[in-house]
C-alpha cells in the first residue's frame, strides 16, 4: 500500500492530459490546484522505509518494481501531454488564437504545461539522474528537456552535491536573496557549470569544447525537438506557447529549488552533515516530490533509492514547501516570518562555530540582526 501514494505523480499528469483531450476550459485542469490538497493535508509525515519489506521475498521485489514503474510512467505521460496539447490546438478544441476566448485558452494551456513540466517531472528526473545505470539517466535527460535543462544532471551531481551551502554552489541562495534573482542565478549556474565541466573533460581527451561530443548540443536537440514537433503539428503559435511553458517550468523548478538550502552555510571541504539542508516532510509533498523534500538523507548518500530515504525529523525543518513557495513570492513576508526565524534557530542550535561566524558575517552583509555570538 505504501507504494500506491507515488501514483500521485502520474495521476497529476494524467489529469492534464485529460484536460487537453476534453479541450475548452478543461485545459486548465493541469494548473496548480493541488495546492488546495496540501492545505488540508499539511501535517508532517515522518514515516520512513520499513526494512521488514526486505524479508518478504517476491513481495518486496514487487513493491520496489511498482515504485519504479510508477515514476517511469512520467516520461510517457509527458509525451502524451504535449501530444494532447498539440492535437487540441490542431483540431480546434483548444483555440489559443483567433477567438474572443483565445487569451484564456492560451494562458490555461501554458499554465498547465509549465506546472506539469516542473512539479511532478523534476522530482522524477532528479531520482533517475542519481541512478548508476545509463538507462534511467537517459530518461532523466528526456524528462528534464521539458523544463529546458536536459543536462541538469551534470551540474547537479558534480557541483551541487560537492559544494552545497558554499559560494561555489549556484543552487544555494544567499541570505536576503529573493526568489526572483535566484531563479536566474540557478539557471545560469546550471548551464555554466555544465559547459565548464564538459570543456574540462573534452580537453583531457584532446577534443575542442565545441566538439559534437559536448552534451550541450544534446540540449539544443532535445529542447528543439519538443518545440519544433509541437509547432509542426499545431502551428507556430503552439510552438511559441511551448517555449513559454518551458520558460515558466524552469522558473518553477528553480523556485522550488530556492527553499532546499536557503541561507545555509558550510565551510568548503567540511563533511556534509544532517544540518546542511532544509527538510519539508509534508504528507502530500513527499510522494509528489518523490521524497526530494526528505532532503538531507539524500545528500548523505545520493545513490539511496527514493523509497529508502529515512526522514530526519530532528534535522532542520521548514514548513510546507507549497506554503514556503507562496510566501517566497512576497519576499518581505518570506524573510520576516519564515526565513529569519528558521535561520536564527539554525545558527543557534545547528551551526558549527565556523559556520556561525560565516552566518553572522552574512547577516551583517544583508542587514539582518547578529543574533548569535561568534566568540
mmCIF file of C-alpha atoms in Angstrom:
data_model
loop_
_atom_site.group_PDB
_atom_site.id
_atom_site.type_symbol
_atom_site.label_atom_id
_atom_site.label_comp_id
_atom_site.label_asym_id
_atom_site.label_seq_id
_atom_site.Cartn_x
_atom_site.Cartn_y
_atom_site.Cartn_z
ATOM 1 C CA UNK A 1 0.000 0.000 0.000
ATOM 2 C CA UNK A 2 2.887 2.353 0.701
ATOM 3 C CA UNK A 3 3.855 2.275 -2.984
ATOM 4 C CA UNK A 4 0.407 3.477 -4.056
ATOM 5 C CA UNK A 5 0.970 7.020 -2.802
ATOM 6 C CA UNK A 6 3.577 7.579 -5.504
ATOM 7 C CA UNK A 7 0.800 7.196 -8.095
ATOM 8 C CA UNK A 8 0.005 10.841 -7.242
ATOM 9 C CA UNK A 9 2.786 11.741 -9.704
ATOM 10 C CA UNK A 10 1.298 10.118 -12.846
ATOM 11 C CA UNK A 11 -2.223 10.978 -11.621
ATOM 12 C CA UNK A 12 -1.377 14.697 -11.698
ATOM 13 C CA UNK A 13 -0.012 14.489 -15.233
ATOM 14 C CA UNK A 14 -2.850 12.263 -16.433
ATOM 15 C CA UNK A 15 -5.300 14.942 -15.267
ATOM 16 C CA UNK A 16 -3.534 17.425 -17.532
ATOM 17 C CA UNK A 17 -3.659 15.013 -20.468
ATOM 18 C CA UNK A 18 -7.399 14.548 -19.926
ATOM 19 C CA UNK A 19 -7.864 18.309 -19.831
ATOM 20 C CA UNK A 20 -6.313 18.777 -23.271
ATOM 21 C CA UNK A 21 -8.283 15.843 -24.685
ATOM 22 C CA UNK A 22 -11.524 17.417 -23.444
ATOM 23 C CA UNK A 23 -10.460 20.872 -24.642
ATOM 24 C CA UNK A 24 -12.178 24.159 -23.929
ATOM 25 C CA UNK A 25 -11.945 25.315 -20.307
ATOM 26 C CA UNK A 26 -10.695 21.874 -19.263
ATOM 27 C CA UNK A 27 -7.182 22.821 -20.431
ATOM 28 C CA UNK A 28 -6.877 24.457 -17.009
ATOM 29 C CA UNK A 29 -7.047 21.077 -15.263
ATOM 30 C CA UNK A 30 -3.277 20.815 -15.142
ATOM 31 C CA UNK A 31 -2.816 24.076 -13.251
ATOM 32 C CA UNK A 32 -1.544 24.024 -9.645
ATOM 33 C CA UNK A 33 -4.888 23.296 -7.973
ATOM 34 C CA UNK A 34 -3.177 20.617 -5.912
ATOM 35 C CA UNK A 35 -2.027 23.351 -3.602
ATOM 36 C CA UNK A 36 -5.502 23.060 -2.134
ATOM 37 C CA UNK A 37 -4.884 19.400 -1.314
ATOM 38 C CA UNK A 38 -1.850 20.349 0.684
ATOM 39 C CA UNK A 39 -3.767 23.000 2.551
ATOM 40 C CA UNK A 40 -5.947 20.296 4.070
ATOM 41 C CA UNK A 41 -3.182 17.680 4.447
ATOM 42 C CA UNK A 42 -0.361 19.815 5.725
ATOM 43 C CA UNK A 43 0.689 17.637 8.655
ATOM 44 C CA UNK A 44 4.238 16.345 8.791
ATOM 45 C CA UNK A 45 4.895 12.786 7.677
ATOM 46 C CA UNK A 46 7.960 11.326 9.393
ATOM 47 C CA UNK A 47 7.294 7.723 8.420
ATOM 48 C CA UNK A 48 10.141 6.009 6.635
ATOM 49 C CA UNK A 49 11.062 2.924 4.680
ATOM 50 C CA UNK A 50 10.193 -0.274 6.521
ATOM 51 C CA UNK A 51 13.190 -2.645 6.472
ATOM 52 C CA UNK A 52 10.823 -5.555 7.112
ATOM 53 C CA UNK A 53 9.929 -5.360 3.435
ATOM 54 C CA UNK A 54 13.370 -6.740 2.639
ATOM 55 C CA UNK A 55 12.429 -10.101 4.148
ATOM 56 C CA UNK A 56 9.272 -10.607 2.157
ATOM 57 C CA UNK A 57 10.947 -12.049 -0.910
ATOM 58 C CA UNK A 58 8.912 -11.674 -4.099
ATOM 59 C CA UNK A 59 6.525 -9.219 -2.438
ATOM 60 C CA UNK A 60 9.389 -6.869 -1.608
ATOM 61 C CA UNK A 61 10.671 -7.064 -5.189
ATOM 62 C CA UNK A 62 7.167 -6.367 -6.468
ATOM 63 C CA UNK A 63 6.880 -3.300 -4.216
ATOM 64 C CA UNK A 64 10.219 -1.968 -5.460
ATOM 65 C CA UNK A 65 9.289 -2.611 -9.087
ATOM 66 C CA UNK A 66 5.912 -0.968 -8.584
ATOM 67 C CA UNK A 67 7.512 2.194 -7.210
ATOM 68 C CA UNK A 68 9.903 2.495 -10.136
ATOM 69 C CA UNK A 69 7.270 1.619 -12.742
ATOM 70 C CA UNK A 70 5.160 4.384 -11.232
ATOM 71 C CA UNK A 71 7.765 7.073 -11.757
ATOM 72 C CA UNK A 72 8.852 5.773 -15.182
ATOM 73 C CA UNK A 73 5.271 6.426 -16.315
ATOM 74 C CA UNK A 74 6.023 10.121 -16.075
ATOM 75 C CA UNK A 75 8.071 10.191 -19.272
ATOM 76 C CA UNK A 76 5.317 8.542 -21.323
ATOM 77 C CA UNK A 77 2.708 10.838 -19.803
ATOM 78 C CA UNK A 78 4.745 13.970 -20.555
ATOM 79 C CA UNK A 79 4.980 12.928 -24.199
ATOM 80 C CA UNK A 80 1.231 12.285 -24.143
ATOM 81 C CA UNK A 81 0.638 15.681 -22.515
ATOM 82 C CA UNK A 82 2.372 17.626 -25.295
ATOM 83 C CA UNK A 83 0.783 15.462 -27.982
ATOM 84 C CA UNK A 84 -2.644 16.098 -26.444
ATOM 85 C CA UNK A 85 -1.927 19.834 -26.339
ATOM 86 C CA UNK A 86 -0.824 19.889 -29.985
ATOM 87 C CA UNK A 87 -3.849 17.856 -31.055
ATOM 88 C CA UNK A 88 -6.246 20.087 -29.107
ATOM 89 C CA UNK A 89 -4.899 23.146 -30.924
ATOM 90 C CA UNK A 90 -4.814 21.452 -34.329
ATOM 91 C CA UNK A 91 -8.408 20.182 -34.054
ATOM 92 C CA UNK A 92 -9.783 23.466 -32.721
ATOM 93 C CA UNK A 93 -10.961 22.213 -29.322
ATOM 94 C CA UNK A 94 -8.364 24.491 -27.729
ATOM 95 C CA UNK A 95 -8.396 27.717 -29.784
ATOM 96 C CA UNK A 96 -5.341 29.576 -28.489
ATOM 97 C CA UNK A 97 -5.700 32.333 -31.082
ATOM 98 C CA UNK A 98 -8.327 33.922 -33.293
ATOM 99 C CA UNK A 99 -11.364 33.895 -30.959
ATOM 100 C CA UNK A 100 -12.684 36.023 -28.105
ATOM 101 C CA UNK A 101 -11.626 33.408 -25.532
ATOM 102 C CA UNK A 102 -8.237 32.640 -27.057
ATOM 103 C CA UNK A 103 -6.241 34.532 -24.437
ATOM 104 C CA UNK A 104 -7.885 32.489 -21.690
ATOM 105 C CA UNK A 105 -7.161 29.249 -23.555
ATOM 106 C CA UNK A 106 -3.556 30.239 -24.222
ATOM 107 C CA UNK A 107 -2.862 31.188 -20.601
ATOM 108 C CA UNK A 108 -4.511 27.997 -19.343
ATOM 109 C CA UNK A 109 -2.505 25.870 -21.742
ATOM 110 C CA UNK A 110 0.801 27.457 -20.767
ATOM 111 C CA UNK A 111 -0.062 27.241 -17.054
ATOM 112 C CA UNK A 112 -0.901 23.538 -17.253
ATOM 113 C CA UNK A 113 2.108 22.651 -19.402
ATOM 114 C CA UNK A 114 4.506 24.655 -17.223
ATOM 115 C CA UNK A 115 3.234 23.281 -13.920
ATOM 116 C CA UNK A 116 3.253 19.657 -15.043
ATOM 117 C CA UNK A 117 6.631 20.037 -16.756
ATOM 118 C CA UNK A 118 8.056 21.131 -13.405
ATOM 119 C CA UNK A 119 6.400 19.891 -10.235
ATOM 120 C CA UNK A 120 5.867 16.175 -10.875
ATOM 121 C CA UNK A 121 8.563 15.981 -13.573
ATOM 122 C CA UNK A 122 11.603 17.436 -11.803
ATOM 123 C CA UNK A 123 11.429 15.024 -8.821
ATOM 124 C CA UNK A 124 11.248 12.007 -11.131
ATOM 125 C CA UNK A 125 14.145 13.297 -13.240
ATOM 126 C CA UNK A 126 16.105 14.014 -10.069
ATOM 127 C CA UNK A 127 15.625 10.460 -8.794
ATOM 128 C CA UNK A 128 16.630 8.880 -12.108
ATOM 129 C CA UNK A 129 19.722 11.053 -12.684
ATOM 130 C CA UNK A 130 21.196 9.622 -9.480
ATOM 131 C CA UNK A 131 20.934 6.011 -10.630
ATOM 132 C CA UNK A 132 24.141 4.343 -11.815
ATOM 133 C CA UNK A 133 22.719 2.641 -14.918
ATOM 134 C CA UNK A 134 22.732 4.552 -18.208
ATOM 135 C CA UNK A 135 19.041 3.949 -18.948
ATOM 136 C CA UNK A 136 17.433 5.819 -16.022
ATOM 137 C CA UNK A 137 19.939 8.630 -16.508
ATOM 138 C CA UNK A 138 18.922 8.870 -20.170
ATOM 139 C CA UNK A 139 15.254 9.014 -19.168
ATOM 140 C CA UNK A 140 16.165 11.779 -16.699
ATOM 141 C CA UNK A 141 17.630 13.819 -19.555
ATOM 142 C CA UNK A 142 14.479 13.314 -21.595
ATOM 143 C CA UNK A 143 12.278 14.446 -18.710
ATOM 144 C CA UNK A 144 14.496 17.446 -17.936
ATOM 145 C CA UNK A 145 14.114 18.611 -21.540
ATOM 146 C CA UNK A 146 10.502 19.519 -20.763
ATOM 147 C CA UNK A 147 11.742 22.274 -18.459
ATOM 148 C CA UNK A 148 14.570 23.266 -20.777
ATOM 149 C CA UNK A 149 17.555 21.772 -18.940
ATOM 150 C CA UNK A 150 18.251 18.181 -20.084
ATOM 151 C CA UNK A 151 21.834 18.365 -18.817
ATOM 152 C CA UNK A 152 20.851 19.372 -15.301
ATOM 153 C CA UNK A 153 22.318 16.110 -14.017
ATOM 154 C CA UNK A 154 25.863 17.293 -14.787
ATOM 155 C CA UNK A 155 25.853 20.464 -12.681
ATOM 156 C CA UNK A 156 23.655 18.897 -10.035
ATOM 157 C CA UNK A 157 25.928 15.943 -9.355
ATOM 158 C CA UNK A 158 29.400 17.433 -9.882
ATOM 159 C CA UNK A 159 28.734 20.892 -8.410
ATOM 160 C CA UNK A 160 25.730 20.941 -6.098
ATOM 161 C CA UNK A 161 26.372 17.636 -4.333
ATOM 162 C CA UNK A 162 30.022 18.564 -3.802
ATOM 163 C CA UNK A 163 29.799 22.275 -2.953
ATOM 164 C CA UNK A 164 26.342 22.681 -1.395
ATOM 165 C CA UNK A 165 25.970 25.566 1.073
ATOM 166 C CA UNK A 166 29.154 27.236 -0.161
ATOM 167 C CA UNK A 167 29.835 30.138 -2.516
ATOM 168 C CA UNK A 168 30.730 27.667 -5.292
ATOM 169 C CA UNK A 169 27.176 26.309 -5.416
ATOM 170 C CA UNK A 170 24.738 28.327 -7.514
ATOM 171 C CA UNK A 171 21.892 26.219 -6.070
ATOM 172 C CA UNK A 172 22.382 27.694 -2.576
ATOM 173 C CA UNK A 173 20.609 31.069 -2.167
ATOM 174 C CA UNK A 174 22.295 33.760 -0.123
ATOM 175 C CA UNK A 175 20.648 35.186 2.964
ATOM 176 C CA UNK A 176 18.406 38.050 1.932
ATOM 177 C CA UNK A 177 18.299 36.907 -1.695
ATOM 178 C CA UNK A 178 14.850 36.862 -3.291
ATOM 179 C CA UNK A 179 13.371 34.035 -5.284
ATOM 180 C CA UNK A 180 13.246 36.321 -8.329
ATOM 181 C CA UNK A 181 17.011 36.772 -8.572
ATOM 182 C CA UNK A 182 17.746 33.222 -7.509
ATOM 183 C CA UNK A 183 15.865 31.520 -10.357
ATOM 184 C CA UNK A 184 18.127 33.252 -12.872
ATOM 185 C CA UNK A 185 21.262 32.626 -10.789
ATOM 186 C CA UNK A 186 20.489 28.901 -10.580
ATOM 187 C CA UNK A 187 19.561 28.659 -14.259
ATOM 188 C CA UNK A 188 22.742 30.371 -15.408
ATOM 189 C CA UNK A 189 24.805 28.377 -12.911
ATOM 190 C CA UNK A 190 23.446 25.070 -14.213
ATOM 191 C CA UNK A 191 24.244 25.917 -17.828
ATOM 192 C CA UNK A 192 27.645 27.423 -16.976
ATOM 193 C CA UNK A 193 28.777 24.534 -14.781
ATOM 194 C CA UNK A 194 27.760 22.013 -17.433
ATOM 195 C CA UNK A 195 29.666 23.877 -20.141
ATOM 196 C CA UNK A 196 32.793 24.197 -17.986
ATOM 197 C CA UNK A 197 32.743 20.576 -16.845
ATOM 198 C CA UNK A 198 32.242 19.328 -20.381
ATOM 199 C CA UNK A 199 35.082 21.574 -21.561
ATOM 200 C CA UNK A 200 37.424 20.074 -18.952
ATOM 201 C CA UNK A 201 36.529 16.504 -19.908
ATOM 202 C CA UNK A 202 36.823 17.099 -23.642
ATOM 203 C CA UNK A 203 40.134 18.955 -23.241
ATOM 204 C CA UNK A 204 41.608 15.998 -21.355
ATOM 205 C CA UNK A 205 40.501 13.764 -24.223
ATOM 206 C CA UNK A 206 42.053 16.061 -26.799
ATOM 207 C CA UNK A 207 38.794 17.484 -28.181
ATOM 208 C CA UNK A 208 37.526 21.028 -28.544
ATOM 209 C CA UNK A 209 34.787 22.212 -26.160
ATOM 210 C CA UNK A 210 32.804 22.932 -29.336
ATOM 211 C CA UNK A 211 33.030 19.313 -30.413
ATOM 212 C CA UNK A 212 29.818 17.463 -31.229
ATOM 213 C CA UNK A 213 30.669 15.293 -28.207
ATOM 214 C CA UNK A 214 29.739 18.144 -25.860
ATOM 215 C CA UNK A 215 26.387 17.287 -24.217
ATOM 216 C CA UNK A 216 25.348 20.932 -24.514
ATOM 217 C CA UNK A 217 24.438 20.143 -28.120
ATOM 218 C CA UNK A 218 22.055 17.497 -26.779
ATOM 219 C CA UNK A 219 20.199 20.297 -25.033
ATOM 220 C CA UNK A 220 19.513 22.022 -28.338
ATOM 221 C CA UNK A 221 18.428 18.748 -29.930
ATOM 222 C CA UNK A 222 16.008 17.624 -27.199
ATOM 223 C CA UNK A 223 14.505 21.007 -26.395
ATOM 224 C CA UNK A 224 14.341 21.931 -30.068
ATOM 225 C CA UNK A 225 12.637 18.640 -30.932
ATOM 226 C CA UNK A 226 9.815 19.317 -28.463
ATOM 227 C CA UNK A 227 9.261 22.880 -29.663
ATOM 228 C CA UNK A 228 9.518 22.111 -33.383
ATOM 229 C CA UNK A 229 7.415 18.963 -33.023
ATOM 230 C CA UNK A 230 4.554 20.909 -31.440
ATOM 231 C CA UNK A 231 4.920 23.722 -33.984
ATOM 232 C CA UNK A 232 4.845 21.254 -36.888
ATOM 233 C CA UNK A 233 1.729 19.544 -35.543
ATOM 234 C CA UNK A 234 -0.235 22.576 -34.379
ATOM 235 C CA UNK A 235 1.311 25.711 -35.862
ATOM 236 C CA UNK A 236 3.785 28.398 -34.792
ATOM 237 C CA UNK A 237 1.566 29.860 -32.035
ATOM 238 C CA UNK A 238 1.522 26.466 -30.340
ATOM 239 C CA UNK A 239 5.307 26.356 -30.734
ATOM 240 C CA UNK A 240 5.660 29.744 -29.027
ATOM 241 C CA UNK A 241 3.288 28.548 -26.282
ATOM 242 C CA UNK A 242 5.631 25.592 -25.737
ATOM 243 C CA UNK A 243 8.590 27.965 -25.386
ATOM 244 C CA UNK A 244 6.607 29.956 -22.826
ATOM 245 C CA UNK A 245 5.664 26.791 -20.943
ATOM 246 C CA UNK A 246 9.296 25.672 -20.809
ATOM 247 C CA UNK A 247 10.395 29.077 -19.522
ATOM 248 C CA UNK A 248 7.858 29.121 -16.712
ATOM 249 C CA UNK A 249 8.530 25.450 -15.953
ATOM 250 C CA UNK A 250 12.197 26.314 -15.455
ATOM 251 C CA UNK A 251 11.168 29.166 -13.164
ATOM 252 C CA UNK A 252 9.017 26.754 -11.136
ATOM 253 C CA UNK A 253 11.890 24.259 -10.945
ATOM 254 C CA UNK A 254 14.375 26.797 -9.625
ATOM 255 C CA UNK A 255 11.680 28.419 -7.498
ATOM 256 C CA UNK A 256 11.149 25.219 -5.522
ATOM 257 C CA UNK A 257 14.919 24.671 -5.517
ATOM 258 C CA UNK A 258 15.248 28.006 -3.689
ATOM 259 C CA UNK A 259 13.848 26.511 -0.477
ATOM 260 C CA UNK A 260 16.102 23.451 -0.170
ATOM 261 C CA UNK A 261 19.239 25.225 1.101
ATOM 262 C CA UNK A 262 18.124 28.826 1.648
ATOM 263 C CA UNK A 263 20.705 30.770 3.655
ATOM 264 C CA UNK A 264 22.587 27.694 4.881
ATOM 265 C CA UNK A 265 26.366 27.767 5.137
ATOM 266 C CA UNK A 266 29.174 25.221 5.217
ATOM 267 C CA UNK A 267 32.938 25.631 5.305
ATOM 268 C CA UNK A 268 34.303 24.436 1.971
ATOM 269 C CA UNK A 269 35.804 20.979 2.431
ATOM 270 C CA UNK A 270 33.972 20.175 5.659
ATOM 271 C CA UNK A 271 31.886 16.996 5.567
ATOM 272 C CA UNK A 272 28.186 17.265 4.766
ATOM 273 C CA UNK A 273 26.118 16.798 7.915
ATOM 274 C CA UNK A 274 22.439 16.472 8.749
ATOM 275 C CA UNK A 275 22.021 20.220 9.304
ATOM 276 C CA UNK A 276 23.120 21.212 5.787
ATOM 277 C CA UNK A 277 19.690 21.084 4.117
ATOM 278 C CA UNK A 278 16.116 22.015 4.908
ATOM 279 C CA UNK A 279 13.541 19.230 5.068
ATOM 280 C CA UNK A 280 9.857 19.542 4.130
ATOM 281 C CA UNK A 281 8.071 16.462 5.450
ATOM 282 C CA UNK A 282 4.514 17.210 4.330
ATOM 283 C CA UNK A 283 2.099 14.338 3.768
ATOM 284 C CA UNK A 284 1.410 15.327 0.162
ATOM 285 C CA UNK A 285 4.667 16.925 -0.908
ATOM 286 C CA UNK A 286 6.715 13.826 -0.053
ATOM 287 C CA UNK A 287 5.076 11.480 -2.593
ATOM 288 C CA UNK A 288 4.568 14.228 -5.195
ATOM 289 C CA UNK A 289 8.225 15.194 -4.753
ATOM 290 C CA UNK A 290 9.364 11.544 -4.911
ATOM 291 C CA UNK A 291 10.950 12.154 -1.496
ATOM 292 C CA UNK A 292 13.125 15.013 -2.792
ATOM 293 C CA UNK A 293 11.925 17.068 0.191
ATOM 294 C CA UNK A 294 13.309 14.395 2.519
ATOM 295 C CA UNK A 295 16.401 16.236 1.535
ATOM 296 C CA UNK A 296 19.376 15.783 3.809
ATOM 297 C CA UNK A 297 19.134 11.986 3.847
ATOM 298 C CA UNK A 298 19.526 12.170 0.066
ATOM 299 C CA UNK A 299 22.609 14.390 0.348
ATOM 300 C CA UNK A 300 24.268 11.993 2.768
ATOM 301 C CA UNK A 301 24.099 9.300 0.070
ATOM 302 C CA UNK A 302 22.741 10.299 -3.323
ATOM 303 C CA UNK A 303 22.532 6.691 -4.526
ATOM 304 C CA UNK A 304 19.908 5.596 -1.989
ATOM 305 C CA UNK A 305 16.612 4.908 -3.840
ATOM 306 C CA UNK A 306 13.885 7.420 -3.034
ATOM 307 C CA UNK A 307 11.698 4.910 -1.212
ATOM 308 C CA UNK A 308 14.540 4.001 1.197
ATOM 309 C CA UNK A 309 15.265 7.578 2.300
ATOM 310 C CA UNK A 310 14.682 7.980 6.017
ATOM 311 C CA UNK A 311 13.060 11.215 7.247
ATOM 312 C CA UNK A 312 15.137 13.214 9.693
ATOM 313 C CA UNK A 313 12.573 14.995 11.908
ATOM 314 C CA UNK A 314 15.326 16.223 14.249
ATOM 315 C CA UNK A 315 17.226 17.871 11.394
ATOM 316 C CA UNK A 316 16.413 21.481 10.357
ATOM 317 C CA UNK A 317 12.812 21.715 9.168
ATOM 318 C CA UNK A 318 10.815 24.125 7.037
ATOM 319 C CA UNK A 319 7.015 24.416 6.861
ATOM 320 C CA UNK A 320 5.043 23.083 3.911
ATOM 321 C CA UNK A 321 7.016 23.542 0.697
ATOM 322 C CA UNK A 322 3.954 24.997 -1.037
ATOM 323 C CA UNK A 323 3.448 27.464 1.824
ATOM 324 C CA UNK A 324 7.112 28.446 1.525
ATOM 325 C CA UNK A 325 6.678 28.940 -2.222
ATOM 326 C CA UNK A 326 3.660 31.208 -1.814
ATOM 327 C CA UNK A 327 5.398 33.254 0.889
ATOM 328 C CA UNK A 328 8.588 33.392 -1.181
ATOM 329 C CA UNK A 329 6.696 35.232 -3.907
ATOM 330 C CA UNK A 330 6.385 38.108 -1.395
ATOM 331 C CA UNK A 331 9.993 38.472 -0.157
ATOM 332 C CA UNK A 332 9.267 40.628 2.947
ATOM 333 C CA UNK A 333 6.771 38.010 4.150
ATOM 334 C CA UNK A 334 9.174 35.150 3.446
ATOM 335 C CA UNK A 335 12.123 36.806 5.164
ATOM 336 C CA UNK A 336 10.231 38.156 8.178
ATOM 337 C CA UNK A 337 8.013 35.225 9.086
ATOM 338 C CA UNK A 338 9.824 32.121 7.823
ATOM 339 C CA UNK A 339 13.431 32.590 6.705
ATOM 340 C CA UNK A 340 14.779 34.694 9.570
ATOM 341 C CA UNK A 341 13.186 32.667 12.421
ATOM 342 C CA UNK A 342 14.307 29.368 10.892
ATOM 343 C CA UNK A 343 17.838 30.602 10.194
ATOM 344 C CA UNK A 344 18.132 32.055 13.692
ATOM 345 C CA UNK A 345 17.287 28.626 15.096
ATOM 346 C CA UNK A 346 19.775 27.018 12.698
ATOM 347 C CA UNK A 347 22.548 29.428 13.702
ATOM 348 C CA UNK A 348 21.953 28.932 17.427
ATOM 349 C CA UNK A 349 21.297 25.185 17.571
ATOM 350 C CA UNK A 350 22.801 23.508 14.495
ATOM 351 C CA UNK A 351 25.684 25.553 13.070
ATOM 352 C CA UNK A 352 29.260 24.771 13.989
ATOM 353 C CA UNK A 353 31.382 27.638 15.422
ATOM 354 C CA UNK A 354 32.965 28.192 11.996
ATOM 355 C CA UNK A 355 29.569 28.173 10.291
ATOM 356 C CA UNK A 356 28.210 30.585 12.908
ATOM 357 C CA UNK A 357 30.952 33.054 12.046
ATOM 358 C CA UNK A 358 30.062 32.787 8.361
ATOM 359 C CA UNK A 359 26.388 33.226 9.237
ATOM 360 C CA UNK A 360 26.914 36.384 11.260
ATOM 361 C CA UNK A 361 29.089 37.845 8.507
ATOM 362 C CA UNK A 362 26.323 37.055 6.014
ATOM 363 C CA UNK A 363 23.729 38.664 8.313
ATOM 364 C CA UNK A 364 25.841 41.808 8.576
ATOM 365 C CA UNK A 365 26.204 41.996 4.807
ATOM 366 C CA UNK A 366 22.463 41.535 4.354
ATOM 367 C CA UNK A 367 21.481 43.966 7.111
ATOM 368 C CA UNK A 368 19.971 41.291 9.343
ATOM 369 C CA UNK A 369 20.456 41.178 13.147
ATOM 370 C CA UNK A 370 23.519 39.438 14.568
ATOM 371 C CA UNK A 371 21.525 37.072 16.757
ATOM 372 C CA UNK A 372 24.408 34.735 17.642
ATOM 373 C CA UNK A 373 27.782 35.297 19.249
ATOM 374 C CA UNK A 374 30.935 34.158 17.484
ATOM 375 C CA UNK A 375 33.360 34.085 20.406
#
